[in-house]
Short mmCIF file of C-alpha atoms in Angstrom, two decimals:
data_model
loop_
_atom_site.label_atom_id
_atom_site.label_comp_id
_atom_site.label_asym_id
_atom_site.label_seq_id
_atom_site.Cartn_x
_atom_site.Cartn_y
_atom_site.Cartn_z
CA MET D 1 -87.54 6.29 47.77
CA ALA D 2 -84.53 4.42 49.16
CA SER D 3 -81.47 6.48 49.94
CA MET D 4 -79.35 4.36 47.57
CA ASP D 5 -81.44 5.71 44.67
CA ILE D 6 -80.58 9.34 45.45
CA ASP D 7 -77.59 11.00 43.83
CA LEU D 8 -76.35 13.62 46.31
CA SER D 9 -72.99 14.26 44.60
CA PRO D 10 -71.91 17.91 44.85
CA LYS D 11 -72.04 19.70 41.51
CA SER D 12 -70.36 22.73 39.93
CA ALA D 13 -72.36 25.30 37.98
CA GLN D 14 -72.54 25.35 34.18
CA LYS D 15 -72.09 28.56 32.20
CA LEU D 16 -75.49 29.65 30.88
CA PHE D 17 -74.54 32.99 29.32
CA GLU D 18 -71.39 34.98 28.64
CA GLY D 19 -70.98 38.38 27.05
CA GLU D 20 -69.13 41.66 27.34
CA GLY D 21 -71.39 42.63 30.25
CA GLY D 22 -70.65 39.53 32.32
CA SER D 23 -71.63 35.91 32.74
CA TYR D 24 -74.27 33.86 34.49
CA TYR D 25 -73.83 30.29 35.74
CA SER D 26 -76.60 27.92 36.73
CA TRP D 27 -77.19 24.52 38.24
CA SER D 28 -79.70 22.67 36.06
CA SER D 29 -82.26 20.32 37.57
CA SER D 30 -81.78 17.99 34.59
CA GLY D 31 -78.14 17.49 35.51
CA PHE D 32 -78.72 17.78 39.24
CA PRO D 33 -82.06 16.05 39.95
CA MET D 34 -81.88 16.71 43.69
CA LEU D 35 -82.61 20.37 42.96
CA GLY D 36 -86.02 19.48 41.56
CA GLU D 37 -86.68 16.88 44.26
CA GLN D 38 -86.05 19.35 47.09
CA LYS D 39 -87.22 22.46 45.19
CA VAL D 40 -83.99 24.40 45.62
CA GLY D 41 -82.31 26.59 43.00
CA ALA D 42 -78.92 28.23 42.60
CA GLY D 43 -77.05 30.50 40.22
CA LYS D 44 -73.95 32.68 40.07
CA LEU D 45 -73.63 36.16 38.54
CA VAL D 46 -70.27 37.60 37.46
CA LEU D 47 -70.16 41.29 36.54
CA PRO D 48 -67.01 43.01 35.21
CA PRO D 49 -66.65 46.78 35.74
CA ARG D 50 -69.67 48.54 34.15
CA GLY D 51 -71.40 45.18 33.72
CA PHE D 52 -75.18 45.56 34.05
CA ALA D 53 -77.87 42.93 34.53
CA LEU D 54 -81.01 44.20 32.79
CA PRO D 55 -84.10 44.71 35.01
CA HIS D 56 -85.93 41.46 35.69
CA TYR D 57 -88.01 39.49 38.17
CA ALA D 58 -88.05 35.78 38.91
CA ASP D 59 -90.37 32.97 39.94
CA SER D 60 -88.42 32.14 43.12
CA SER D 61 -87.39 33.77 46.36
CA LYS D 62 -83.66 33.71 47.04
CA ILE D 63 -80.72 35.31 48.75
CA GLY D 64 -77.62 36.66 47.10
CA TYR D 65 -74.26 36.26 48.83
CA VAL D 66 -71.44 38.46 47.54
CA LEU D 67 -68.35 36.31 46.99
CA GLN D 68 -66.17 39.06 45.55
CA GLY D 69 -66.18 42.79 44.87
CA SER D 70 -66.67 46.08 46.67
CA ASP D 71 -68.51 48.24 44.16
CA GLY D 72 -71.70 46.34 43.52
CA ILE D 73 -75.03 48.13 43.20
CA VAL D 74 -78.48 46.59 43.13
CA GLY D 75 -81.71 48.41 42.37
CA MET D 76 -84.91 46.77 43.55
CA VAL D 77 -88.65 47.38 43.39
CA LEU D 78 -90.39 45.20 45.94
CA PRO D 79 -93.82 43.67 45.32
CA LYS D 80 -96.62 46.07 46.34
CA SER D 81 -94.17 49.00 46.07
CA SER D 82 -93.88 51.70 43.44
CA GLU D 83 -90.47 52.97 44.56
CA GLU D 84 -87.00 51.82 43.58
CA VAL D 85 -84.46 51.27 46.34
CA VAL D 86 -80.76 51.34 45.46
CA LEU D 87 -78.31 49.42 47.64
CA ARG D 88 -74.54 49.06 47.80
CA LEU D 89 -73.03 45.57 47.85
CA LYS D 90 -69.60 44.34 48.92
CA LYS D 91 -67.92 41.03 49.74
CA GLY D 92 -69.72 39.16 52.54
CA ASP D 93 -73.09 40.86 52.03
CA VAL D 94 -76.33 38.89 52.13
CA ILE D 95 -79.15 40.44 50.08
CA PRO D 96 -82.63 38.85 50.13
CA VAL D 97 -84.55 38.92 46.84
CA PRO D 98 -88.24 38.22 47.54
CA LEU D 99 -90.44 36.33 45.09
CA GLY D 100 -91.49 38.64 42.26
CA ALA D 101 -89.18 41.52 43.24
CA LEU D 102 -87.89 43.52 40.26
CA SER D 103 -84.13 44.06 40.32
CA TRP D 104 -81.12 45.19 38.32
CA TRP D 105 -77.45 44.62 39.20
CA TYR D 106 -74.38 46.70 38.35
CA ASN D 107 -70.63 46.74 38.94
CA ASN D 108 -69.85 50.39 39.61
CA GLY D 109 -66.10 49.82 39.83
CA ASP D 110 -63.67 51.53 37.51
CA HIS D 111 -60.89 48.96 37.91
CA SER D 112 -60.56 45.29 37.01
CA GLU D 113 -62.32 43.70 40.02
CA GLU D 114 -65.37 41.65 39.21
CA VAL D 115 -68.48 41.53 41.36
CA VAL D 116 -69.43 37.89 41.92
CA ILE D 117 -72.69 36.89 43.61
CA VAL D 118 -74.03 33.39 44.28
CA PHE D 119 -77.81 33.04 44.57
CA LEU D 120 -79.48 30.31 46.63
CA GLY D 121 -83.24 29.96 46.93
CA GLU D 122 -86.34 27.80 47.03
CA THR D 123 -88.32 26.98 43.91
CA SER D 124 -91.65 25.69 45.18
CA LYS D 125 -93.48 28.17 42.90
CA SER D 126 -91.12 28.04 39.94
CA PHE D 127 -92.04 26.91 36.44
CA ILE D 128 -89.20 24.40 36.50
CA PRO D 129 -88.68 22.89 39.98
CA GLY D 130 -85.04 23.30 40.91
CA GLU D 131 -84.36 26.27 38.63
CA PHE D 132 -84.79 30.04 38.64
CA THR D 133 -86.71 31.41 35.65
CA TYR D 134 -86.09 35.09 34.95
CA PHE D 135 -88.44 37.51 33.20
CA PHE D 136 -86.57 40.47 31.68
CA LEU D 137 -88.35 43.73 31.03
CA SER D 138 -86.24 44.65 27.99
CA GLY D 139 -83.60 43.34 25.62
CA GLY D 140 -83.47 40.50 23.14
CA GLN D 141 -85.46 38.25 25.46
CA GLY D 142 -87.48 41.03 27.08
CA ILE D 143 -91.20 41.29 27.70
CA MET D 144 -91.44 44.61 25.83
CA GLY D 145 -90.28 43.00 22.60
CA GLY D 146 -92.73 40.15 22.98
CA PHE D 147 -95.80 42.31 22.46
CA SER D 148 -96.90 43.47 19.03
CA SER D 149 -96.46 47.08 17.99
CA GLU D 150 -100.24 47.48 18.20
CA PHE D 151 -100.31 46.47 21.84
CA ILE D 152 -97.27 48.60 22.72
CA SER D 153 -98.78 51.57 20.91
CA ARG D 154 -102.06 51.27 22.78
CA ALA D 155 -100.45 50.66 26.17
CA TYR D 156 -98.04 53.61 25.99
CA LYS D 157 -100.01 55.94 23.70
CA MET D 158 -97.45 55.98 20.87
CA ASN D 159 -97.48 55.62 17.12
CA GLY D 160 -96.04 52.51 15.46
CA LYS D 161 -92.56 53.96 14.93
CA GLU D 162 -92.29 55.10 18.52
CA ALA D 163 -93.57 51.76 19.78
CA SER D 164 -90.96 49.90 17.77
CA LYS D 165 -88.23 52.15 19.10
CA LEU D 166 -89.37 51.52 22.68
CA ALA D 167 -89.57 47.77 22.34
CA LYS D 168 -86.67 47.01 19.98
CA SER D 169 -83.86 49.51 20.71
CA GLN D 170 -82.21 47.37 23.38
CA THR D 171 -80.87 44.32 21.58
CA GLY D 172 -78.65 43.07 24.40
CA ILE D 173 -79.55 39.88 26.24
CA LEU D 174 -79.47 39.45 30.02
CA LEU D 175 -76.17 41.26 30.67
CA ILE D 176 -74.74 44.31 28.91
CA LYS D 177 -71.77 46.62 29.43
CA LEU D 178 -72.53 50.30 29.90
CA GLU D 179 -70.51 52.99 28.18
CA PRO D 180 -68.01 55.01 30.24
CA GLY D 181 -69.56 58.10 31.79
CA VAL D 182 -73.01 56.60 32.37
CA SER D 183 -74.02 57.70 35.87
CA MET D 184 -76.17 55.11 37.65
CA PRO D 185 -78.34 55.87 40.69
CA GLN D 186 -76.34 56.12 43.90
CA PRO D 187 -77.03 53.75 46.80
CA ASN D 188 -78.83 54.95 49.89
CA SER D 189 -76.76 54.08 52.97
CA LYS D 190 -79.68 54.02 55.40
CA THR D 191 -81.75 51.74 53.18
CA THR D 192 -78.71 49.53 52.60
CA GLU D 193 -78.38 49.03 56.36
CA LYS D 194 -81.99 47.77 56.50
CA MET D 195 -81.90 45.51 53.44
CA VAL D 196 -78.32 44.21 53.31
CA TYR D 197 -76.47 42.26 56.04
CA ASN D 198 -72.73 41.63 55.97
CA ILE D 199 -72.47 38.17 57.48
CA ASP D 200 -68.67 38.08 57.08
CA ALA D 201 -68.30 40.98 59.51
CA ALA D 202 -71.04 39.83 61.92
CA PRO D 203 -70.21 38.46 65.39
CA ALA D 204 -69.86 34.68 65.62
CA ASP D 205 -72.58 32.61 67.23
CA VAL D 206 -69.97 29.94 67.91
CA GLU D 207 -66.21 30.35 67.70
CA VAL D 208 -63.83 27.53 68.53
CA ASN D 209 -60.06 27.77 68.71
CA GLY D 210 -58.77 25.42 66.04
CA GLY D 211 -62.31 24.64 64.94
CA GLY D 212 -63.60 27.72 63.18
CA VAL D 213 -66.55 30.09 63.16
CA PHE D 214 -70.29 29.43 62.85
CA LYS D 215 -72.82 32.19 62.16
CA THR D 216 -76.55 31.91 61.65
CA LEU D 217 -78.77 34.60 60.17
CA THR D 218 -82.53 34.57 60.65
CA ALA D 219 -85.32 37.12 60.47
CA ALA D 220 -84.89 37.69 64.21
CA LYS D 221 -81.49 39.29 63.51
CA PHE D 222 -82.25 40.62 60.04
CA PRO D 223 -85.97 41.39 59.62
CA PHE D 224 -85.81 41.89 55.83
CA LEU D 225 -84.88 38.21 55.49
CA GLU D 226 -88.52 37.46 56.36
CA GLU D 227 -89.50 38.75 52.91
CA ALA D 228 -87.60 35.91 51.26
CA GLY D 229 -88.74 33.25 53.75
CA LEU D 230 -85.20 31.92 54.17
CA SER D 231 -82.44 31.67 56.75
CA VAL D 232 -78.68 31.58 56.21
CA ASN D 233 -75.69 29.90 57.85
CA HIS D 234 -72.06 30.81 57.31
CA VAL D 235 -69.36 28.37 58.42
CA ARG D 236 -65.60 28.71 58.33
CA LEU D 237 -63.72 25.55 59.27
CA GLU D 238 -60.06 25.64 60.24
CA ALA D 239 -57.66 23.05 58.82
CA ASN D 240 -58.93 19.50 59.47
CA ALA D 241 -61.80 20.75 61.67
CA MET D 242 -65.26 19.19 61.59
CA HIS D 243 -68.76 20.59 61.26
CA SER D 244 -70.48 17.97 63.39
CA PRO D 245 -73.46 15.86 62.23
CA SER D 246 -76.83 17.61 62.16
CA TYR D 247 -80.22 17.40 60.47
CA THR D 248 -83.28 19.58 59.94
CA ALA D 249 -86.17 18.51 62.15
CA ASP D 250 -88.78 20.68 60.46
CA GLY D 251 -88.92 18.95 57.09
CA THR D 252 -86.74 21.44 55.19
CA PHE D 253 -83.75 20.88 52.93
CA GLN D 254 -80.28 22.36 53.40
CA ALA D 255 -78.29 23.73 50.46
CA PHE D 256 -74.54 24.32 50.89
CA TYR D 257 -72.29 26.33 48.58
CA VAL D 258 -68.55 26.04 49.21
CA THR D 259 -67.00 29.49 48.89
CA SER D 260 -63.37 28.49 49.50
CA GLY D 261 -61.19 25.54 50.43
CA ALA D 262 -62.13 21.89 50.28
CA GLY D 263 -63.00 18.94 52.47
CA ARG D 264 -64.94 15.75 52.80
CA VAL D 265 -68.67 15.35 53.36
CA GLN D 266 -70.78 12.44 54.50
CA VAL D 267 -74.57 12.18 54.47
CA VAL D 268 -76.57 9.41 56.15
CA GLY D 269 -80.21 8.88 55.26
CA ILE D 270 -83.01 6.32 55.10
CA GLY D 271 -82.28 2.98 56.74
CA GLY D 272 -79.01 4.26 58.19
CA LYS D 273 -77.43 4.05 54.73
CA ARG D 274 -74.52 6.33 53.89
CA ALA D 275 -75.97 8.25 50.98
CA LEU D 276 -72.82 10.27 50.28
CA ASP D 277 -69.11 10.08 51.12
CA THR D 278 -67.04 12.31 48.88
CA LYS D 279 -64.72 15.27 48.49
CA ILE D 280 -66.27 18.72 48.16
CA GLN D 281 -64.51 21.88 46.99
CA ALA D 282 -64.90 25.56 46.26
CA GLY D 283 -67.60 26.34 43.71
CA GLN D 284 -69.63 23.20 44.34
CA LEU D 285 -73.22 22.99 45.54
CA LEU D 286 -74.51 20.29 47.89
CA VAL D 287 -78.20 19.68 48.59
CA VAL D 288 -79.11 17.62 51.65
CA PRO D 289 -82.67 16.23 51.75
CA ARG D 290 -84.95 16.82 54.71
CA PHE D 291 -84.15 14.71 57.78
CA PHE D 292 -80.89 13.39 56.31
CA VAL D 293 -77.84 13.87 58.59
CA VAL D 294 -74.81 15.71 57.20
CA ALA D 295 -71.27 16.33 58.46
CA GLN D 296 -68.17 17.91 56.90
CA ILE D 297 -64.43 17.75 57.65
CA ALA D 298 -62.11 20.36 56.14
CA ASP D 299 -58.88 19.51 54.36
CA SER D 300 -55.53 20.93 55.46
CA GLU D 301 -56.35 24.25 53.77
CA GLY D 302 -59.63 24.69 55.66
CA MET D 303 -63.07 25.17 54.15
CA GLU D 304 -65.75 27.85 54.12
CA PHE D 305 -69.36 27.55 53.02
CA VAL D 306 -72.68 29.37 53.09
CA SER D 307 -75.97 27.52 53.34
CA ILE D 308 -79.69 28.24 53.26
CA LEU D 309 -82.78 26.68 54.75
CA PRO D 310 -86.25 27.51 53.33
CA THR D 311 -87.66 28.81 56.61
CA THR D 312 -87.26 31.90 58.76
CA SER D 313 -87.10 29.84 61.99
CA PRO D 314 -84.99 26.75 61.24
CA VAL D 315 -85.02 23.74 63.54
CA VAL D 316 -81.65 22.01 63.32
CA GLN D 317 -80.83 19.09 65.58
CA GLU D 318 -77.22 18.31 66.43
CA PHE D 319 -75.81 14.81 66.90
CA ALA D 320 -72.40 15.25 68.48
CA SER D 321 -72.29 18.37 70.66
CA LYS D 322 -73.53 19.48 74.04
CA LYS D 323 -76.81 20.28 72.28
CA SER D 324 -77.01 16.74 70.85
CA VAL D 325 -80.31 14.90 70.83
CA TRP D 326 -78.43 12.10 72.60
CA ASN D 327 -77.91 14.36 75.62
CA ALA D 328 -81.66 14.91 75.85
CA LEU D 329 -82.34 11.21 76.25
CA SER D 330 -82.43 9.52 79.65
CA PRO D 331 -79.22 7.58 80.44
CA ILE D 332 -81.02 4.24 80.51
CA VAL D 333 -82.64 4.94 77.14
CA SER D 334 -79.25 5.70 75.61
CA GLN D 335 -77.73 2.59 77.20
CA VAL D 336 -80.44 0.31 75.81
CA ALA D 337 -80.49 2.00 72.40
CA LEU D 338 -76.71 1.73 71.98
CA SER D 339 -76.33 -1.55 73.89
CA VAL D 340 -73.51 -0.18 76.07
CA THR D 341 -72.69 -0.18 79.74
CA PRO D 342 -73.65 2.69 82.07
CA GLU D 343 -69.97 3.67 82.26
CA PHE D 344 -69.56 3.86 78.51
CA GLU D 345 -72.83 5.81 78.16
CA GLU D 346 -71.53 8.33 80.70
CA PHE D 347 -68.19 8.56 78.89
CA PHE D 348 -70.03 9.06 75.56
CA LYS D 349 -72.16 11.91 76.86
CA SER D 350 -69.37 13.57 78.85
CA ASN D 351 -67.33 13.88 75.65
CA MET D 352 -70.19 15.70 73.93
CA GLN D 353 -70.41 18.20 76.79
CA LYS D 354 -66.99 19.49 75.72
CA THR D 355 -67.87 20.29 72.11
CA THR D 356 -70.04 22.52 69.95
CA THR D 357 -71.13 22.14 66.35
CA LEU D 358 -67.49 22.90 65.41
CA ILE D 359 -64.94 20.25 66.41
CA PRO D 360 -61.17 20.93 66.17
CA PRO D 361 -58.73 18.24 65.07
CA THR D 362 -57.95 15.73 67.82
CA ASN D 363 -54.48 17.19 68.36
CA SER D 364 -55.83 20.70 68.93
CA ARG D 365 -56.36 22.27 72.32
CA VAL D 366 -60.10 22.77 72.72
CA CYS D 367 -61.18 26.29 73.66
CA VAL D 368 -64.87 27.00 73.14
CA PHE D 369 -66.58 30.38 73.40
CA GLY D 370 -69.96 31.68 72.42
CA ARG D 371 -69.88 35.04 70.66
CA SER D 372 -66.19 35.70 71.31
CA CYS D 373 -62.91 33.87 71.49
CA CYS D 374 -59.70 34.97 73.14
CA ASN D 375 -56.23 33.60 72.84
CA LYS D 376 -55.38 32.22 76.24
#
């Protein structure tokens, strides 16, 4: 497929459901074909206080990133487990949701703050490539109501009236609002530490004065992430800073969700063709195909995004930093490939030695630190 045939335009989510208990937004593969092509899915859950997402499982592994809220609770039963774990969620948390895990989600707050979570995942085993399909245990679209009274009666040793009560009492769909005074299970702090990782509060892998902050999260740092088979990046770009060109060298896609701010993105693909050159803003999703090269420049307000790769050990090659693939090449190879003089080749590579994956505006003083940054 030629790159000119691929529509990489960033897209905003469409509202799939709204009720008193909250709303759910989704990116559809029919309106965003790149999702199906690359087998990536995304959705966004918004829970008002006492909003409750009925217990369900899905056909895809994913991570949830908490965009807003401090009183979120998730209950989860992992595959091959018979015990429920209850975890607390707050802004900046990353929570892996393995394929087939049963979960419920709740906003335990008693004020007006919503809990908002964006989900990003891979859909190689999904019924609809590029989309998450959820299977609810109960409610108007629940599994319990799908069986006949005879089957429910036999399975749970009840008479017909009792079976109907069990299967049909909950008429809510997807999201409901619980009555005041309902006491939900309390989170376990020790389990939360093992299964939830606050990437907002984590130390930076790269921090550049005037450039921003780059953080990467893999199973090496956060072992529970292995269960979802994914890795996560979190990037905060200062005003007019650049996230330098890079590509995945292991045949995996990259999916970016802009959490705040805005900027410009370019993607170069097959045949050296620019496959995308457009503005991107908060709430939009960008999917970059395997081996395509992507770079972003923030607007004057800055830009922040979270991204996933469908592997626990990502291989990302940089184009314009001291880790650039150009720096790995012999000088004569670079000279011949670029058709430049030895002096220009040296100048080209010496400039890259001064930068990381985050590049400040040209009028900024460059101050690069790994793990920490001081104001000198």
